[in-house]
DNA sequence: CGGAGGTTTGAGAGGCGTCAACCTCCGTGG
DNA sequence: CCACGGAGGTTGACGCCTCTCAAACCTCCG
């Protein structure tokens, strides 16, 4: 008997046997992009694995970087400070994201990185990445591609902040996280964990904590979604996407492997 | 006798002799990143050069891409449409920018690209780029790096929209373009051309045209800058940067070659 | 049990949007 | 030569969305 939870995790479970660290990297983005050999190269070249508690700083703006980290478990965020010390989140990362791979070609970051909940990250030495990119042109383009997914999400965040009201911004934020977590098997039927507070959401959406609270109540009363103590439940995916003007194409999702699994294991 | 204009254009003039199309690519971003040979590879592999008039669409969201374009002259913008047809600009590109290089690893764009004024672009076939990246790992990393500059600018736009008021947003926008145009020799002493209308600025900064008009008047009356018919003049660079909370480090500017020129040719 | 951080709600203020009018500029065509 | 129309620029009146300030309550944890 297969319950829903194990069903959803099946493709990752397959991968996690041989690739416990990199199994979620680019999972759900289209199967052919990364060959098995290439994934093995990534798995074998991890320098070390680090576990860090909640609300810790991982990288500071401007400091020279010698390694980049792939997020294995947990959630981290990238953010910038304004003059008064308020933060603007510029991205939230979920397991499978190569968080600061972009620090490899650039050598430093223009922002800070911090953990949200407790995390596990796999570290890659930049010298190792140089060697990998010297030997594997196709893998290099795939790594490049993965950093461009971040850029695509950045653009969508610009749209969110520039064109949407408070309700649309929050709705859009949750829609994006829902799709991304679905791709790596960490969301199902619109339900997922997200260790954020209301002030965190405010920093992500260019609002104040007080107003986030009011808008969340509004979304709840419209039967679109609920958010309580880090647990998200989207009740009306289409309705929420409509409020958000959300179209997921920018995430380059290809969920065919999930439907394959579902077809192979009919409920 | 060397006047200011020719002085500022000198480093580009040097490059433009052997590299009329690619001379401005990454100009001002650090000298050692691109070797002469690598720049020659880029110069020699241009498929064709295209000239397009003002306010034309160059690429549409979602269409399959077979080439990418390096902007040689003029200005283009990338933007997304909301439900009511209003646009959100997600970037403005100046000469030397490899506008949609990120479409090479991804195969399609999640937004539209259009010209502002008349432009000249150099096209690269994606097959050619594949061949180049198969043979030149270091050049590949530099190309990768150039797309990450866009991502860094995206993040700064997120900050701008999320944390700044209307005056700060406009100030930040002009500060960024001033630095970027200085790097490629198209701005001097805070003066440069920018073929945008006030509604365009509104679409870049998440405002309305009416409000942009009021804020521009305000900035003018505070003796910070003027903007009239596509001509920008920043009167108080430090003051404008203060309003914008602008720090240019995210642009990875290295203007040492400019100071070298100035030192070699004292006024 | 006390304190810190998060959540919730209220009242009032202000920044920016909306609507509207009028202007200049400029290309088009009678 | 002038009439015309359209796009952009400018300004005013008004309204709403979101911020600010404030206070109460709640949970968690040391």
Coordinates of C-alpha atoms (C1' of nucleotides) in Angstrom, one line a residue:
Chain A
X1 CA 0.0 0.0 0.0
X2 CA 1.4 3.3 -1.1
X3 CA 0.2 6.4 0.6
X4 CA 0.2 9.8 -1.0
X5 CA 3.3 11.0 0.8
X6 CA 5.5 8.2 -0.3
X7 CA 4.0 8.4 -3.8
X8 CA 5.0 12.0 -4.2
X9 CA 8.5 11.4 -3.0
X10 CA 9.1 8.5 -5.3
X11 CA 11.2 10.1 -8.0
X12 CA 13.4 11.7 -5.5
X13 CA 13.6 8.4 -3.6
X14 CA 14.8 6.8 -6.8
X15 CA 17.5 9.4 -7.2
X16 CA 18.4 9.7 -3.5
X17 CA 19.7 6.1 -3.5
X18 CA 22.7 6.9 -5.7
X19 CA 22.6 10.7 -5.3
X20 CA 21.7 11.5 -1.7
X21 CA 23.2 15.0 -1.9
X22 CA 22.4 16.1 -5.5
X23 CA 19.3 14.0 -6.2
X24 CA 17.0 17.1 -6.1
X25 CA 19.3 19.3 -8.2
X26 CA 17.2 20.4 -11.2
X27 CA 14.6 17.7 -10.3
X28 CA 11.4 18.5 -12.2
X29 CA 13.1 20.8 -14.7
X30 CA 13.2 18.3 -17.6
X31 CA 14.8 14.9 -17.4
X32 CA 17.3 15.0 -20.2
X33 CA 19.2 18.1 -19.1
X34 CA 21.6 16.2 -16.7
X35 CA 22.9 12.8 -17.6
X36 CA 23.4 10.2 -15.0
X37 CA 27.2 10.5 -15.4
X38 CA 27.0 14.2 -14.9
X39 CA 25.0 13.9 -11.8
X40 CA 27.5 11.4 -10.6
X41 CA 30.3 13.9 -11.2
X42 CA 28.4 16.4 -9.0
X43 CA 27.7 13.8 -6.3
X44 CA 31.4 12.7 -6.2
X45 CA 32.9 16.1 -6.1
X46 CA 31.2 17.4 -3.0
X47 CA 33.9 18.8 -0.7
X48 CA 32.0 18.5 2.5
X49 CA 28.5 18.6 4.0
X50 CA 27.6 21.2 6.6
X51 CA 24.7 21.4 8.9
X52 CA 23.7 24.8 10.2
X53 CA 20.9 25.9 12.6
X54 CA 18.1 28.3 12.0
X55 CA 18.5 32.0 11.4
X56 CA 22.3 31.9 10.9
X57 CA 24.3 33.9 8.4
X58 CA 26.0 31.7 5.8
X59 CA 27.7 34.3 3.5
X60 CA 28.2 38.0 3.8
X61 CA 28.0 40.6 1.0
X62 CA 31.4 41.2 -0.6
X63 CA 33.5 38.6 1.1
X64 CA 35.7 36.6 -1.2
X65 CA 34.3 33.2 -1.9
X66 CA 36.1 29.9 -2.3
X67 CA 33.2 27.5 -2.4
X68 CA 29.5 27.4 -3.4
X69 CA 26.8 25.4 -1.7
X70 CA 24.0 23.1 -2.9
X71 CA 21.1 23.1 -0.5
X72 CA 20.3 19.5 0.5
X73 CA 17.7 20.1 3.2
X74 CA 16.0 23.1 4.7
X75 CA 15.4 26.6 3.5
X76 CA 17.7 29.6 3.0
X77 CA 17.2 33.2 1.8
X78 CA 19.2 35.8 0.1
X79 CA 18.6 39.4 1.1
X80 CA 19.9 43.0 1.1
X81 CA 19.8 45.6 3.8
X82 CA 18.5 49.1 3.3
X83 CA 19.8 52.2 5.1
X84 CA 17.5 51.7 8.2
X85 CA 18.4 48.0 8.6
X86 CA 15.3 46.7 7.0
X87 CA 15.8 43.8 4.7
X88 CA 14.6 43.0 1.2
X89 CA 14.6 39.3 0.5
X90 CA 15.7 38.7 -3.1
X91 CA 15.1 35.0 -3.1
X92 CA 14.1 32.0 -1.0
X93 CA 15.8 28.7 -1.8
X94 CA 14.5 25.2 -1.3
X95 CA 16.2 21.8 -1.3
X96 CA 17.9 21.1 -4.7
X97 CA 18.8 24.7 -5.3
X98 CA 22.5 25.5 -6.0
X99 CA 22.2 28.6 -3.7
X100 CA 25.3 30.6 -4.5
X101 CA 26.6 28.9 -7.6
X102 CA 26.6 32.3 -9.2
X103 CA 29.4 33.3 -6.8
X104 CA 31.6 30.9 -8.7
X105 CA 32.0 33.0 -11.9
X106 CA 31.8 36.3 -10.0
X107 CA 34.0 35.5 -7.0
X108 CA 31.8 37.4 -4.5
X109 CA 28.2 38.1 -3.7
X110 CA 26.3 41.4 -3.7
X111 CA 24.0 40.3 -0.9
X112 CA 23.9 38.2 2.2
X113 CA 22.7 34.6 2.6
X114 CA 21.1 33.3 5.7
X115 CA 19.3 30.2 6.9
X116 CA 15.6 30.2 7.7
X117 CA 15.1 26.9 9.4
X118 CA 18.0 24.4 10.1
X119 CA 19.7 23.3 6.9
X120 CA 22.1 20.8 5.4
X121 CA 24.3 22.1 2.5
X122 CA 26.9 20.4 0.3
X123 CA 29.9 22.5 -0.4
X124 CA 31.9 22.6 -3.7
X125 CA 35.3 24.1 -3.9
X126 CA 35.6 26.7 -6.7
X127 CA 38.8 25.0 -7.8
X128 CA 36.8 21.8 -8.2
X129 CA 34.2 23.7 -10.2
X130 CA 36.9 25.1 -12.4
X131 CA 38.2 21.7 -13.1
X132 CA 34.7 20.3 -13.8
X133 CA 33.9 23.2 -16.2
X134 CA 37.2 22.6 -17.9
X135 CA 36.3 19.0 -18.6
X136 CA 32.6 18.9 -19.0
X137 CA 31.2 21.5 -21.4
X138 CA 27.7 20.2 -21.4
X139 CA 27.6 20.0 -17.6
X140 CA 28.9 23.5 -17.5
X141 CA 26.0 24.7 -19.6
X142 CA 23.6 22.9 -17.3
X143 CA 25.1 24.6 -14.3
X144 CA 24.9 27.9 -16.1
X145 CA 21.3 27.1 -16.9
X146 CA 20.6 26.5 -13.2
X147 CA 21.8 30.0 -12.3
X148 CA 19.6 31.5 -15.0
X149 CA 16.6 29.9 -13.3
X150 CA 17.4 32.2 -10.4
X151 CA 17.5 35.2 -12.8
X152 CA 14.1 34.2 -14.2
X153 CA 12.7 34.1 -10.7
X154 CA 14.3 37.5 -9.9
X155 CA 12.4 38.9 -12.9
X156 CA 9.2 37.5 -11.7
X157 CA 9.8 39.1 -8.3
X158 CA 10.4 42.4 -10.1
X159 CA 7.0 42.0 -11.8
X160 CA 5.4 41.0 -8.5
X161 CA 6.7 44.1 -6.7
X162 CA 6.1 46.5 -9.6
X163 CA 2.7 45.5 -10.8
X164 CA 0.8 43.7 -8.0
X165 CA -1.0 44.9 -4.9
X166 CA -0.4 43.4 -1.5
X167 CA -2.8 40.4 -2.0
X168 CA -1.3 39.6 -5.4
X169 CA 2.2 39.8 -4.1
X170 CA 1.6 37.3 -1.3
X171 CA -0.4 35.1 -3.6
X172 CA 2.3 35.1 -6.2
X173 CA 5.0 34.3 -3.6
X174 CA 3.0 31.3 -2.4
X175 CA 2.2 30.1 -5.9
X176 CA 5.9 30.1 -6.9
X177 CA 6.9 28.2 -3.8
X178 CA 4.2 25.7 -4.3
X179 CA 5.4 24.8 -7.8
X180 CA 9.0 24.7 -6.8
X181 CA 8.4 22.5 -3.8
X182 CA 6.2 20.2 -5.9
X183 CA 9.0 19.7 -8.3
X184 CA 11.3 18.4 -5.6
X185 CA 8.6 16.3 -3.9
X186 CA 8.1 18.6 -0.9
X187 CA 4.7 19.9 -1.6
X188 CA 1.5 18.0 -2.4
X189 CA -2.0 19.2 -3.1
X190 CA -1.0 22.7 -2.2
X191 CA 0.4 21.8 1.2
X192 CA 3.9 22.5 2.2
X193 CA 6.1 23.7 5.0
X194 CA 7.7 27.2 4.9
X195 CA 9.6 28.3 8.0
X196 CA 8.8 32.0 7.6
X197 CA 7.2 34.5 9.9
X198 CA 4.9 37.3 8.8
X199 CA 7.7 39.9 9.1
X200 CA 9.7 37.6 6.8
X201 CA 6.9 37.6 4.2
X202 CA 6.8 41.3 4.5
X203 CA 10.5 41.6 3.7
X204 CA 9.9 39.3 0.7
X205 CA 7.0 41.3 -0.7
X206 CA 7.9 44.9 0.1
X207 CA 5.2 45.3 2.8
X208 CA 5.0 45.7 6.5
X209 CA 4.3 42.8 8.9
X210 CA 1.1 44.4 10.0
X211 CA -0.2 44.6 6.5
X212 CA 0.8 41.1 5.7
X213 CA -1.3 40.0 8.6
X214 CA -4.3 41.7 7.3
X215 CA -3.8 40.4 3.8
X216 CA -3.4 36.8 5.0
X217 CA -6.6 37.1 6.9
X218 CA -8.2 38.4 3.7
X219 CA -6.9 35.4 1.6
X220 CA -8.1 33.1 4.3
X221 CA -11.6 34.6 4.4
X222 CA -11.7 34.3 0.6
X223 CA -11.0 30.5 1.0
X224 CA -7.9 30.8 -1.2
X225 CA -5.2 29.7 1.3
X226 CA -4.1 29.5 4.9
X227 CA -0.7 30.2 6.5
X228 CA -0.2 29.3 10.2
X229 CA 3.1 28.7 12.0
X230 CA 5.1 27.9 8.9
X231 CA 2.5 25.6 7.3
X232 CA 1.0 26.6 4.0
X233 CA -2.2 25.2 2.6
X234 CA -3.5 26.4 -0.7
X235 CA -7.2 25.7 -0.9
X236 CA -7.9 27.1 -4.4
X237 CA -4.8 26.9 -6.6
X238 CA -6.5 28.4 -9.6
X239 CA -8.1 31.2 -7.6
X240 CA -4.8 32.0 -5.9
X241 CA -3.0 32.0 -9.3
X242 CA -5.6 34.4 -10.6
X243 CA -5.1 36.9 -7.8
X244 CA -1.4 36.5 -8.4
X245 CA -1.5 36.8 -12.2
X246 CA 0.7 33.7 -11.9
X247 CA 2.0 31.7 -14.8
X248 CA 4.5 29.1 -14.0
X249 CA 6.3 28.9 -17.4
X250 CA 9.3 30.9 -16.0
X251 CA 10.1 28.0 -13.7
X252 CA 10.7 25.7 -16.7
X253 CA 8.8 23.0 -14.9
X254 CA 8.5 19.6 -16.5
X255 CA 6.5 17.4 -14.3
X256 CA 6.3 14.5 -16.7
X257 CA 8.3 12.3 -14.5
X258 CA 5.7 12.8 -11.7
X259 CA 2.9 11.8 -14.0
X260 CA 5.0 8.8 -15.1
X261 CA 5.2 7.7 -11.5
X262 CA 1.5 8.3 -10.9
X263 CA 0.7 6.3 -14.0
X264 CA 3.0 3.5 -13.0
X265 CA 1.6 3.4 -9.5
X266 CA -2.1 4.1 -9.9
X267 CA -3.9 4.9 -6.7
Chain B
X1 CA 44.1 68.9 -28.5
X2 CA 41.9 66.3 -26.9
X3 CA 38.4 67.3 -25.9
X4 CA 36.5 65.6 -23.1
X5 CA 34.3 63.5 -25.5
X6 CA 37.2 61.9 -27.3
X7 CA 39.0 61.4 -24.0
X8 CA 36.2 59.4 -22.5
X9 CA 35.7 57.4 -25.6
X10 CA 39.4 56.5 -25.9
X11 CA 39.4 53.0 -24.4
X12 CA 36.5 52.0 -26.5
X13 CA 38.1 53.6 -29.5
X14 CA 41.2 51.5 -28.9
X15 CA 39.1 48.3 -28.9
X16 CA 36.7 49.4 -31.6
X17 CA 39.5 49.2 -34.2
X18 CA 40.0 45.5 -33.9
X19 CA 36.6 44.7 -32.3
X20 CA 34.0 47.1 -33.8
X21 CA 31.1 44.8 -32.7
X22 CA 32.3 43.4 -29.4
X23 CA 34.6 46.2 -28.2
X24 CA 32.1 47.3 -25.5
X25 CA 31.3 43.8 -24.2
X26 CA 32.3 43.7 -20.5
X27 CA 34.2 47.0 -21.0
X28 CA 34.9 48.5 -17.6
X29 CA 34.2 45.2 -15.7
X30 CA 37.8 44.3 -14.9
X31 CA 40.6 44.0 -17.5
X32 CA 41.8 40.5 -17.1
X33 CA 38.5 38.7 -17.5
X34 CA 38.5 38.5 -21.3
X35 CA 41.7 37.8 -23.2
X36 CA 42.4 39.4 -26.6
X37 CA 42.1 36.0 -28.2
X38 CA 38.8 35.4 -26.6
X39 CA 37.5 38.7 -27.7
X40 CA 38.7 37.9 -31.1
X41 CA 36.7 34.6 -31.0
X42 CA 33.6 36.6 -30.2
X43 CA 34.3 39.2 -32.9
X44 CA 34.9 36.5 -35.6
X45 CA 31.9 34.4 -34.8
X46 CA 29.2 37.0 -35.3
X47 CA 26.6 35.5 -37.6
X48 CA 25.2 38.8 -38.8
X49 CA 24.5 42.4 -37.9
X50 CA 21.0 43.7 -37.8
X51 CA 19.7 47.2 -37.5
X52 CA 16.2 47.8 -36.2
X53 CA 14.2 51.0 -35.7
X54 CA 12.7 52.4 -32.5
X55 CA 9.9 50.7 -30.6
X56 CA 10.1 47.4 -32.3
X57 CA 9.7 43.9 -30.8
X58 CA 12.8 41.8 -31.1
X59 CA 11.9 38.6 -29.2
X60 CA 8.6 37.4 -27.9
X61 CA 8.0 35.5 -24.7
X62 CA 8.2 31.7 -25.2
X63 CA 9.2 31.5 -28.8
X64 CA 12.1 29.0 -29.5
X65 CA 15.4 30.8 -29.9
X66 CA 18.2 30.0 -32.3
X67 CA 20.4 32.9 -31.8
X68 CA 21.3 35.5 -29.1
X69 CA 22.2 39.2 -29.7
X70 CA 24.9 41.4 -28.5
X71 CA 23.8 45.1 -28.4
X72 CA 26.3 47.2 -30.4
X73 CA 24.5 50.5 -30.5
X74 CA 21.3 51.8 -29.0
X75 CA 19.0 50.8 -26.2
X76 CA 16.7 47.8 -25.7
X77 CA 14.5 46.8 -22.9
X78 CA 13.1 43.5 -21.5
X79 CA 9.6 43.6 -20.1
X80 CA 6.6 41.5 -19.0
X81 CA 2.9 42.3 -19.4
X82 CA 0.4 42.2 -16.6
X83 CA -3.3 41.2 -17.1
X84 CA -4.4 44.7 -18.0
X85 CA -1.7 45.1 -20.6
X86 CA 0.5 47.3 -18.5
X87 CA 4.2 46.5 -18.7
X88 CA 6.8 46.0 -16.1
X89 CA 10.3 46.6 -17.4
X90 CA 12.8 44.1 -15.9
X91 CA 15.9 45.5 -17.5
X92 CA 17.3 48.2 -19.8
X93 CA 20.3 47.3 -21.9
X94 CA 23.0 49.6 -23.2
X95 CA 25.7 49.0 -25.8
X96 CA 28.0 46.2 -24.9
X97 CA 25.3 44.1 -23.2
X98 CA 24.8 40.6 -24.4
X99 CA 21.0 41.1 -24.2
X100 CA 19.6 37.6 -24.4
X101 CA 22.6 35.4 -24.0
X102 CA 20.6 33.7 -21.2
X103 CA 18.3 32.4 -23.9
X104 CA 21.2 30.2 -25.0
X105 CA 21.2 27.8 -22.1
X106 CA 17.5 28.0 -21.6
X107 CA 16.3 27.9 -25.2
X108 CA 13.5 30.4 -24.7
X109 CA 12.7 33.6 -22.8
X110 CA 10.1 34.2 -20.2
X111 CA 9.6 37.9 -21.3
X112 CA 9.6 40.1 -24.4
X113 CA 12.4 42.2 -25.7
X114 CA 11.9 45.5 -27.5
X115 CA 13.9 48.3 -28.8
X116 CA 13.7 51.8 -27.3
X117 CA 15.6 53.9 -29.9
X118 CA 17.1 52.6 -33.1
X119 CA 19.6 49.8 -32.5
X120 CA 22.3 47.7 -34.0
X121 CA 22.7 44.2 -32.8
X122 CA 25.2 41.4 -33.6
X123 CA 23.7 38.0 -33.8
X124 CA 25.2 34.7 -32.6
X125 CA 23.9 31.3 -33.7
X126 CA 23.3 29.0 -30.7
X127 CA 25.1 26.2 -32.6
X128 CA 28.1 28.5 -32.8
X129 CA 27.8 29.3 -29.1
X130 CA 27.7 25.6 -28.4
X131 CA 30.9 25.1 -30.4
X132 CA 32.6 28.0 -28.6
X133 CA 31.6 26.7 -25.2
X134 CA 32.9 23.2 -26.1
X135 CA 36.3 24.6 -27.0
X136 CA 36.8 27.5 -24.6
X137 CA 36.1 26.8 -21.0
X138 CA 37.4 30.1 -19.7
X139 CA 35.5 32.1 -22.3
X140 CA 32.5 30.1 -21.3
X141 CA 32.8 31.1 -17.7
X142 CA 33.2 34.7 -18.8
X143 CA 30.0 34.5 -20.8
X144 CA 28.3 32.9 -17.9
X145 CA 29.6 35.7 -15.7
X146 CA 28.1 38.3 -18.0
X147 CA 24.6 36.8 -17.6
X148 CA 25.1 36.9 -13.8
X149 CA 25.6 40.6 -14.0
X150 CA 22.1 40.8 -15.3
X151 CA 21.0 38.7 -12.3
X152 CA 22.8 41.1 -10.0
X153 CA 21.0 44.0 -11.6
X154 CA 17.7 42.2 -11.2
X155 CA 18.3 41.8 -7.5
X156 CA 19.0 45.5 -7.2
X157 CA 15.7 46.2 -9.1
X158 CA 13.9 44.0 -6.5
X159 CA 15.5 46.1 -3.7
X160 CA 14.5 49.3 -5.5
X161 CA 10.9 48.3 -5.8
X162 CA 10.6 46.7 -2.4
X163 CA 12.3 49.2 -0.2
X164 CA 12.4 52.6 -1.8
X165 CA 9.8 55.3 -2.3
X166 CA 9.1 56.9 -5.7
X167 CA 12.0 59.4 -5.5
X168 CA 14.5 56.7 -4.5
X169 CA 13.3 54.4 -7.2
X170 CA 13.9 56.9 -10.0
X171 CA 17.1 58.1 -8.4
X172 CA 18.4 54.5 -8.2
X173 CA 17.4 53.9 -11.8
X174 CA 19.4 56.9 -13.1
X175 CA 22.4 56.1 -10.8
X176 CA 22.7 52.6 -12.2
X177 CA 22.5 53.7 -15.8
X178 CA 25.0 56.5 -15.2
X179 CA 27.6 54.0 -14.0
X180 CA 26.8 51.5 -16.7
X181 CA 27.0 54.0 -19.5
X182 CA 30.2 55.5 -18.0
X183 CA 31.8 52.0 -18.2
X184 CA 31.2 51.9 -22.0
X185 CA 32.1 55.5 -22.6
X186 CA 28.6 56.8 -23.2
X187 CA 28.2 58.9 -20.1
X188 CA 30.4 61.7 -18.8
X189 CA 30.0 63.9 -15.8
X190 CA 26.6 62.5 -15.2
X191 CA 25.3 63.4 -18.7
X192 CA 24.0 60.8 -21.0
X193 CA 21.2 60.0 -23.5
X194 CA 18.4 57.7 -22.5
X195 CA 15.5 57.4 -25.1
X196 CA 12.8 56.8 -22.5
X197 CA 9.5 58.6 -21.9
X198 CA 8.0 59.3 -18.6
X199 CA 5.5 56.4 -19.0
X200 CA 8.6 54.2 -19.7
X201 CA 10.2 55.3 -16.5
X202 CA 6.9 54.5 -14.7
X203 CA 7.0 51.0 -16.2
X204 CA 10.5 50.5 -14.9
X205 CA 9.9 51.8 -11.4
X206 CA 6.4 50.4 -10.7
X207 CA 4.8 53.9 -10.7
X208 CA 2.3 55.8 -12.9
X209 CA 3.4 58.3 -15.5
X210 CA 1.7 61.1 -13.6
X211 CA 3.6 60.4 -10.5
X212 CA 6.9 60.1 -12.3
X213 CA 6.3 63.6 -13.6
X214 CA 5.9 64.9 -10.1
X215 CA 8.9 63.2 -8.8
X216 CA 11.1 64.3 -11.7
X217 CA 10.1 67.9 -10.9
X218 CA 10.9 67.3 -7.3
X219 CA 14.4 65.9 -8.1
X220 CA 14.9 68.9 -10.4
X221 CA 13.9 71.4 -7.7
X222 CA 16.3 69.8 -5.3
X223 CA 19.1 70.3 -7.8
X224 CA 19.8 66.6 -8.0
X225 CA 19.2 65.9 -11.7
X226 CA 17.2 66.8 -14.8
X227 CA 15.6 64.7 -17.4
X228 CA 14.2 66.3 -20.6
X229 CA 13.4 64.6 -23.9
X230 CA 15.7 61.7 -23.4
X231 CA 18.6 63.7 -22.0
X232 CA 19.8 63.0 -18.5
X233 CA 22.0 65.3 -16.5
X234 CA 22.9 64.4 -12.9
X235 CA 23.9 67.5 -11.1
X236 CA 24.7 66.0 -7.7
X237 CA 25.9 62.4 -8.1
X238 CA 26.5 61.9 -4.4
X239 CA 23.2 63.5 -3.5
X240 CA 21.3 61.4 -5.9
X241 CA 23.0 58.2 -4.8
X242 CA 22.0 59.1 -1.2
X243 CA 18.4 59.4 -2.1
X244 CA 18.7 56.1 -4.0
X245 CA 20.7 54.3 -1.3
X246 CA 22.8 53.4 -4.3
X247 CA 26.1 51.4 -4.0
X248 CA 27.6 50.4 -7.3
X249 CA 29.4 47.3 -6.2
X250 CA 26.9 45.0 -7.7
X251 CA 27.9 46.3 -11.1
X252 CA 31.4 44.9 -10.7
X253 CA 32.8 48.1 -12.2
X254 CA 36.5 48.5 -12.5
X255 CA 37.2 51.8 -14.0
X256 CA 41.0 51.6 -13.7
X257 CA 41.5 51.6 -17.4
X258 CA 39.7 55.0 -17.6
X259 CA 41.9 56.5 -15.0
X260 CA 44.9 55.1 -16.8
X261 CA 43.8 56.9 -19.9
X262 CA 43.2 60.1 -18.0
X263 CA 46.6 59.9 -16.4
X264 CA 48.2 59.3 -19.7
X265 CA 46.5 62.2 -21.3
X266 CA 46.2 64.9 -18.6
X267 CA 43.9 67.7 -19.5
Chain C
dC1 C1' 7.3 32.7 35.7
dG2 C1' 9.1 36.2 33.1
dG3 C1' 10.6 38.0 28.7
dA4 C1' 11.1 38.0 23.7
dG5 C1' 9.2 37.5 19.4
dG6 C1' 5.2 36.7 16.7
dT7 C1' 0.2 37.6 15.8
dT8 C1' -3.8 40.4 15.8
dT9 C1' -6.6 44.5 15.7
dG10 C1' -7.6 49.6 15.8
dA11 C1' -7.0 54.6 14.6
dG12 C1' -5.0 58.0 11.9
dA13 C1' -1.7 59.8 8.4
dG14 C1' 0.4 60.0 4.0
dG15 C1' 2.1 58.5 -0.4
dC16 C1' 0.7 57.3 -4.7
dG17 C1' -3.1 56.2 -8.0
dT18 C1' -7.1 57.8 -10.6
dC19 C1' -9.5 61.0 -13.2
dA20 C1' -9.5 65.0 -15.7
dA21 C1' -8.1 69.1 -18.1
dC22 C1' -4.9 71.5 -20.9
dC23 C1' -0.5 72.2 -22.8
dT24 C1' 3.3 71.5 -26.3
dC25 C1' 5.3 69.1 -30.0
dC26 C1' 5.4 67.0 -34.3
dG27 C1' 4.1 64.3 -38.2
dT28 C1' 0.3 63.9 -41.5
dG29 C1' -2.6 65.4 -44.9
dG30 C1' -5.9 68.5 -46.9
Chain D
dC1 C1' -0.2 77.0 -45.2
dC2 C1' -3.0 75.4 -41.8
dA3 C1' -6.1 71.9 -39.8
dC4 C1' -5.9 67.8 -37.4
dG5 C1' -4.7 64.0 -34.4
dG6 C1' -1.9 61.5 -31.3
dA7 C1' 1.6 61.0 -27.9
dG8 C1' 3.9 62.9 -24.2
dG9 C1' 4.2 66.4 -20.4
dT10 C1' 2.1 69.1 -16.6
dT11 C1' -0.9 70.2 -13.0
dG12 C1' -5.0 69.9 -9.7
dA13 C1' -8.6 67.5 -6.9
dC14 C1' -9.8 63.5 -4.7
dG15 C1' -9.6 58.8 -2.9
dC16 C1' -7.7 54.5 -1.5
dC17 C1' -4.1 51.4 -0.3
dT18 C1' -0.6 50.8 2.7
dC19 C1' 2.3 52.7 6.5
dT20 C1' 2.9 54.3 11.2
dC21 C1' 2.0 54.1 15.8
dA22 C1' -0.1 51.8 19.5
dA23 C1' -1.8 48.2 22.4
dA24 C1' -3.3 43.7 23.6
dC25 C1' -2.7 38.8 23.5
dC26 C1' -0.5 34.6 22.5
dT27 C1' 3.2 31.1 22.4
dC28 C1' 7.4 29.5 23.3
dC29 C1' 11.3 28.9 26.0
dG30 C1' 14.9 29.9 29.2

